Structure formats: C-alpha cells, structure tokens
Short mmCIF file of C-alpha atoms in Angstrom, two decimals:
data_model
loop_
_atom_site.label_atom_id
_atom_site.label_comp_id
_atom_site.label_asym_id
_atom_site.label_seq_id
_atom_site.Cartn_x
_atom_site.Cartn_y
_atom_site.Cartn_z
CA MET O 232 85.33 29.95 20.32
CA SER O 233 87.16 27.08 18.50
CA GLU O 234 87.33 27.45 14.69
CA GLY O 235 86.01 23.92 14.20
CA ILE O 236 82.66 24.91 16.14
CA LYS O 237 80.24 27.00 14.13
CA PRO O 238 77.87 29.34 15.90
CA LEU O 239 74.28 27.68 16.54
CA LYS O 240 72.61 30.44 14.65
CA GLN O 241 74.77 29.42 11.52
CA VAL O 242 73.95 25.65 11.96
CA LEU O 243 70.17 26.19 12.10
CA ARG O 244 69.85 28.50 9.16
CA SER O 245 67.97 27.10 6.17
CA PRO O 246 69.64 26.72 2.89
CA VAL O 247 66.40 27.97 1.06
CA ALA O 248 66.05 31.56 0.91
CA ALA O 249 62.89 33.16 2.46
CA PRO O 250 60.14 33.95 -0.11
CA PRO O 251 59.88 37.41 -0.85
CA PRO O 252 56.97 39.47 0.81
CA GLU O 253 53.55 39.19 -1.23
CA THR O 254 53.16 42.22 -3.24
CA PHE O 255 49.65 44.31 -3.44
CA GLY O 256 48.82 42.98 -6.73
CA GLN O 257 49.17 39.38 -5.41
CA LYS O 258 46.99 40.10 -2.37
CA LEU O 259 44.44 41.69 -4.37
CA ARG O 260 44.18 38.63 -6.94
CA ARG O 261 43.96 36.19 -3.86
CA ASN O 262 41.16 38.15 -2.25
CA LEU O 263 39.45 38.59 -5.48
CA SER O 264 39.58 34.79 -6.14
CA PHE O 265 38.01 33.92 -2.63
CA TYR O 266 35.24 36.45 -2.95
CA GLY O 267 34.68 35.32 -6.61
CA MET O 268 34.25 31.61 -5.36
CA ILE O 269 31.67 32.76 -2.71
CA PHE O 270 29.97 34.79 -5.36
CA PHE O 271 29.73 31.69 -7.78
CA ILE O 272 28.10 29.65 -4.94
CA ILE O 273 25.59 32.22 -4.17
CA VAL O 274 24.72 32.54 -7.97
CA VAL O 275 24.37 28.53 -8.14
CA TRP O 276 22.25 28.57 -5.15
CA ALA O 277 19.96 31.38 -6.21
CA GLY O 278 19.84 29.83 -9.66
CA SER O 279 18.62 26.46 -8.43
CA SER O 280 15.98 28.16 -6.14
CA LEU O 281 14.68 30.37 -9.00
CA PHE O 282 14.93 28.00 -11.98
CA ILE O 283 15.64 24.48 -10.98
CA ALA O 284 13.30 24.07 -7.89
CA PRO O 285 10.14 25.41 -9.95
CA ILE O 286 11.03 22.77 -12.79
CA VAL O 287 11.35 20.03 -10.22
CA GLN O 288 8.11 21.08 -8.63
CA TRP O 289 6.54 21.30 -11.98
CA GLY O 290 7.62 17.76 -12.63
CA ILE O 291 6.22 16.45 -9.39
CA ASN O 292 2.78 18.31 -10.09
CA LYS O 293 2.64 16.64 -13.44
CA VAL O 294 3.35 13.24 -11.95
CA SER O 295 0.95 13.61 -9.27
CA GLY O 296 -1.83 14.91 -11.49
CA ALA O 297 -1.28 11.95 -13.72
CA ILE O 298 -1.70 9.61 -10.82
CA GLU O 299 -4.78 11.33 -9.52
CA THR O 300 -6.22 11.13 -13.04
CA ASN O 301 -5.49 7.44 -13.41
CA LEU O 302 -7.09 6.48 -10.06
CA ALA O 303 -10.07 8.59 -11.06
CA LEU O 304 -10.64 6.34 -14.16
CA ASN O 305 -13.18 3.59 -14.25
CA HIS O 306 -12.71 0.10 -15.63
CA GLU O 307 -15.49 -0.95 -17.83
CA ALA O 308 -15.99 -4.84 -18.03
CA SER O 309 -18.50 -7.63 -18.56
CA MET O 310 -18.67 -11.10 -17.04
CA LEU O 311 -21.36 -13.80 -16.90
CA GLY O 312 -23.92 -11.67 -18.44
CA LEU O 313 -23.33 -8.52 -15.96
CA ASN O 314 -21.78 -5.28 -17.09
CA PHE O 315 -19.51 -3.40 -14.71
CA LYS O 316 -18.01 0.12 -14.24
CA ILE O 317 -15.45 -0.21 -11.43
CA PRO O 318 -13.36 2.77 -10.16
CA CYS O 319 -9.82 1.86 -10.96
CA ASP O 320 -8.56 2.59 -7.34
CA SER O 321 -10.72 -0.36 -6.10
CA PHE O 322 -8.50 -2.78 -7.91
CA GLU O 323 -5.68 -4.52 -6.00
CA THR O 324 -3.69 -4.69 -9.35
CA LEU O 325 -4.60 -2.03 -11.72
CA PRO O 326 -5.99 -3.65 -14.90
CA ALA O 327 -5.70 -2.47 -18.59
CA GLY O 328 -7.49 0.72 -19.38
CA CYS O 329 -6.54 2.30 -16.08
CA ASP O 330 -3.27 3.69 -17.23
CA GLY O 331 -4.94 6.95 -18.66
CA LEU O 332 -4.64 5.57 -22.32
CA PRO O 333 -7.69 5.52 -24.78
CA SER O 334 -9.82 2.36 -23.93
CA GLU O 335 -11.03 0.17 -26.90
CA GLY O 336 -14.34 -0.48 -24.89
CA ALA O 337 -15.52 -2.91 -22.17
CA VAL O 338 -13.27 -5.77 -21.27
CA ALA O 339 -15.05 -9.21 -21.66
CA TYR O 340 -13.80 -11.61 -18.90
CA GLY O 341 -14.11 -15.31 -19.08
CA PRO O 342 -15.93 -17.53 -16.50
CA GLN O 343 -12.59 -18.55 -14.77
CA THR O 344 -11.58 -15.04 -14.08
CA ILE O 345 -11.19 -13.86 -10.64
CA LEU O 346 -11.33 -10.00 -10.08
CA TYR O 347 -9.36 -8.83 -7.09
CA PHE O 348 -10.17 -5.73 -4.90
CA TRP O 349 -8.85 -3.89 -1.95
CA GLY O 350 -10.60 -1.40 0.30
CA ARG O 351 -10.01 0.42 3.69
CA LEU O 352 -12.24 -0.31 6.65
CA PRO O 353 -14.78 0.19 7.44
CA GLN O 354 -15.94 2.24 4.34
CA LEU O 355 -13.77 0.22 2.07
CA THR O 356 -12.71 3.51 0.23
CA GLY O 357 -10.19 2.67 -2.33
CA LEU O 358 -6.47 3.10 -1.85
CA THR O 359 -3.40 3.85 -3.98
CA TYR O 360 -1.29 0.87 -4.54
CA ARG O 361 1.45 2.15 -2.14
CA GLU O 362 -1.04 2.01 0.62
CA ARG O 363 -2.48 -1.45 0.20
CA GLN O 364 -1.72 -3.95 2.90
CA LEU O 365 -3.67 -6.24 5.16
CA ASN O 366 -2.49 -4.91 8.39
CA GLU O 367 -2.62 -1.46 9.68
CA ILE O 368 -1.64 1.26 7.53
CA PRO O 369 0.88 3.61 9.21
CA GLY O 370 -0.63 6.94 10.39
CA SER O 371 -4.13 5.76 9.22
CA GLY O 372 -5.34 4.04 12.17
CA THR O 373 -7.43 1.67 9.98
CA ASP O 374 -7.20 -1.82 8.39
CA GLY O 375 -7.77 -3.00 4.94
CA ALA O 376 -9.87 -5.85 3.37
CA PHE O 377 -9.08 -7.77 0.24
CA TYR O 378 -12.17 -9.09 -1.46
CA THR O 379 -12.87 -10.90 -4.82
CA LEU O 380 -15.51 -11.54 -7.50
CA GLN O 381 -15.77 -14.68 -9.56
CA LYS O 382 -17.98 -17.39 -10.74
CA SER O 383 -19.51 -19.51 -7.98
CA PHE O 384 -17.92 -22.97 -7.93
CA GLY O 385 -20.94 -24.94 -6.88
CA ARG O 386 -23.28 -24.92 -3.98
CA LEU O 387 -21.87 -23.06 -1.21
CA PRO O 388 -22.32 -24.08 2.38
CA VAL O 389 -24.35 -21.35 4.13
CA ASP O 390 -26.66 -21.20 7.51
CA ASP O 391 -26.63 -24.60 9.18
CA GLU O 392 -24.34 -26.05 6.63
CA ALA O 393 -21.68 -23.42 7.27
CA LEU O 394 -22.06 -24.04 10.98
CA ALA O 395 -21.52 -27.70 10.48
CA LEU O 396 -18.51 -27.29 8.47
CA ALA O 397 -16.82 -25.13 10.83
CA ARG O 398 -17.46 -27.38 13.81
CA SER O 399 -16.36 -30.52 11.72
CA GLU O 400 -13.19 -28.66 10.46
CA MET O 401 -12.14 -27.63 14.06
CA ALA O 402 -13.27 -31.01 15.49
CA SER O 403 -10.58 -32.77 13.12
CA TYR O 404 -7.82 -31.36 15.27
CA GLY O 405 -9.55 -32.54 18.42
CA ALA O 406 -11.45 -30.85 21.27
CA THR O 407 -13.36 -27.66 20.64
CA ALA O 408 -14.86 -24.86 22.42
CA GLU O 409 -17.47 -22.10 21.29
CA ARG O 410 -17.85 -18.56 22.53
CA THR O 411 -19.70 -15.49 20.89
CA LEU O 412 -17.85 -12.25 20.12
CA PRO O 413 -19.47 -8.88 20.26
CA GLY O 414 -21.80 -8.48 17.47
CA GLY O 415 -23.13 -12.16 17.45
CA VAL O 416 -20.07 -13.77 15.72
CA LEU O 417 -19.66 -17.39 16.89
CA VAL O 418 -16.20 -18.54 17.41
CA ILE O 419 -15.24 -22.12 17.22
CA GLU O 420 -11.73 -22.77 18.33
CA ALA O 421 -9.46 -25.36 19.72
CA ALA O 422 -9.89 -26.42 23.21
CA ALA O 423 -7.31 -28.26 25.48
CA GLY O 424 -6.01 -31.40 24.03
CA SER O 425 -6.59 -30.02 20.54
CA SER O 426 -3.48 -30.17 17.87
CA ALA O 427 -4.59 -27.10 16.36
CA LYS O 428 -2.39 -24.18 16.84
CA ALA O 429 -3.47 -21.90 19.65
CA GLY O 430 -5.50 -18.91 18.41
CA THR O 431 -6.99 -20.41 15.34
CA PHE O 432 -10.63 -20.74 14.95
CA TYR O 433 -13.69 -20.55 12.66
CA ALA O 434 -15.97 -17.59 12.73
CA VAL O 435 -19.57 -17.88 11.79
CA TYR O 436 -21.39 -14.61 11.37
CA GLN O 437 -24.90 -13.57 9.88
CA ARG O 438 -25.06 -11.18 6.90
CA ASN O 439 -27.63 -8.54 7.14
CA ASP O 440 -29.90 -10.53 4.72
CA GLY O 441 -29.93 -13.26 7.51
CA MET O 442 -27.58 -15.72 5.68
CA ARG O 443 -24.89 -17.32 7.83
CA ILE O 444 -21.34 -17.57 6.47
CA ALA O 445 -18.16 -19.49 7.88
CA ALA O 446 -14.71 -17.81 7.88
CA ALA O 447 -11.53 -19.69 8.51
CA CYS O 448 -9.28 -17.74 10.87
CA PHE O 449 -5.84 -19.04 10.85
CA GLY O 450 -2.39 -17.17 11.05
CA GLU O 451 -3.20 -13.54 11.11
CA THR O 452 -6.32 -13.68 8.74
CA CYS O 453 -9.85 -14.63 8.41
CA LYS O 454 -10.88 -15.86 5.24
CA VAL O 455 -14.35 -16.53 3.46
CA PRO O 456 -13.49 -18.52 0.20
CA GLN O 457 -16.74 -17.95 -1.45
CA ALA O 458 -20.08 -16.67 -0.48
CA PRO O 459 -23.25 -16.21 -2.79
CA TRP O 460 -23.62 -12.75 -4.29
CA ARG O 461 -25.82 -13.01 -7.42
CA ASP O 462 -26.75 -15.63 -9.92
CA ASN O 463 -23.49 -17.55 -10.83
CA PHE O 464 -21.53 -15.11 -8.72
CA ALA O 465 -19.56 -15.38 -5.49
CA TYR O 466 -17.24 -13.10 -3.59
CA GLY O 467 -14.37 -13.81 -1.38
CA LEU O 468 -13.29 -11.80 1.63
CA THR O 469 -9.90 -11.51 3.78
CA ILE O 470 -9.47 -9.32 6.63
CA ASN O 471 -7.07 -9.27 9.63
CA MET O 472 -8.00 -11.82 12.43
CA ARG O 473 -8.35 -8.91 14.89
CA ASN O 474 -11.38 -7.72 13.02
CA ALA O 475 -13.29 -11.01 13.39
CA ALA O 476 -15.89 -9.36 15.31
CA ASP O 477 -16.83 -6.99 12.66
CA LEU O 478 -17.32 -9.47 9.86
CA PRO O 479 -20.99 -8.70 9.45
CA ASP O 480 -20.27 -5.08 8.87
CA ILE O 481 -17.41 -5.77 6.68
CA ASP O 482 -19.36 -8.38 4.76
CA ALA O 483 -22.12 -5.90 4.19
CA ALA O 484 -19.62 -3.19 2.97
CA VAL O 485 -18.03 -5.55 0.56
CA ARG O 486 -21.37 -6.47 -1.00
CA ALA O 487 -22.63 -3.02 -1.26
CA ARG O 488 -19.47 -1.94 -3.09
CA LEU O 489 -20.03 -4.97 -5.56
CA ASP O 490 -23.59 -3.97 -6.15
CA GLY O 491 -22.26 -0.53 -6.81
CA TYR O 492 -20.01 -1.77 -9.67
CA VAL O 493 -22.95 -3.12 -11.58
CA VAL O 494 -24.18 -0.93 -14.56
CA PRO O 495 -28.21 -0.88 -14.34
#
C-alpha cells in the first residue's frame, strides 16, 4: 500500500473519543428520575380527583342552588290599582327583587309600564332565561310564547270589529282568500294578484269567553298587540306562526296565568 494512501478505517475514525460506559449509579439515578416523574403525575391526578374535583363540584352545586332559589322567588308589584305576586321565572327579563337579595316591598309600576313574560306551550310553564326563545327549544319538542301586560291604550277592536280590521288590512295588499284552520281559527290571506308576501295572513280566533280577537301573522310569528283583560288592562301575545291553529288554547292559558298573578 502506498504511503500517501491511509487505510479506510483510519480515515473514518471519529476524532471525538467514545463516551465511557454508563456506570451502575448513573443508570440507577436515570431510572429513579423516570419513575419519580411517573409517581408525581399519579399524585397530581389523585389529588385533583380527591381534592380539586369535590371543590369544583361544590362550587357548581352552590351556583345551581342559587339559580334555583332565585327562580323560585316571587316578584311583588302593584299597577293600576291591582296587586301582583309573580313568579320570577315567568319574566322574560328578571326584574329587581329576583336576585335573591332582601326586597324593600312591592314595586309600584306606572301606567306606561309594560311587563314582559315568557312561557312554554301549552302549559306556559316558566323557563330559565337560557332556554327562552320563540322557536322550538332543542330537545324539548315544544314551543314558547311571549306575552305582555300593560294598560289598555283605548277601545280595542274585538268581535266584528276585529274581523273587519283583519279583512281590511289584508285587502290593502290586493285580493284575499279565507279558510278555516282546525279549532275554528279563521285565516284571511293573500290570494293571486296580492302584493302581500306569500304565507302572510290575519288569524281571527274566538276566546273561551266568546270574544273574537285578531292576530297579525307576518314573517314567522303571530302577534296580538292588545286584547282586553280586566278594567284598564290589556295583554299582548306572540307565538310562532305554525301554532296559529292553537291560538284559542294559547290565549286561554295566557289569561289563566295572568289571573294567577293577581293577589286576591
């Protein structure tokens, strides 16, 4: 072999010396560190299960209990000579006194006040605010109704006047047609040649006391702006349009709820 050519083994040899073999003590310390980390993770997990989780659950229970307590409260009020005791969970927006804090007595509302309520159909059972919406509540298979209580703003059209109002309002768009829904609700809707949007109509229904009321059904809702309740009082009603056939039953449930709010 020529002196100028070095053996391949000599050319590939690393200039850095190989590390010395790991001693028994180093292996022991490395293994102890690994198992110590595993033990630490187990301790943290066990501690969170035994101590942190109960604390979190306790907090959840306290908050849930506070919510349930607040929703079980009653709002005492007076308006236009009537006294009311209204469950807090009936309101669309919780009023003062429904926060669980000591109350200073009944709230006196002026004649321009409108009280807004919410209920689930058909019983109009009160809901928490997270569930309140006009359309179907996910998982519940039911709809909701908004209703109001306020001072009557004058002579309200009922019976023949309500029917005449519904017909004249729809006639202002052009041709109309009439049909009757199950339950006896009369629908006055746009016919061919009308400029009204398809699917809009007026619904005239009869209350369980015999009085006829008109509801305007536009968009996705049917609305009764004001209907007579008691002296100087009127109520409003808003439901999903698909429930128009149930207006008589929904109206009766709303008035029953309002009657139940009055303090004898």
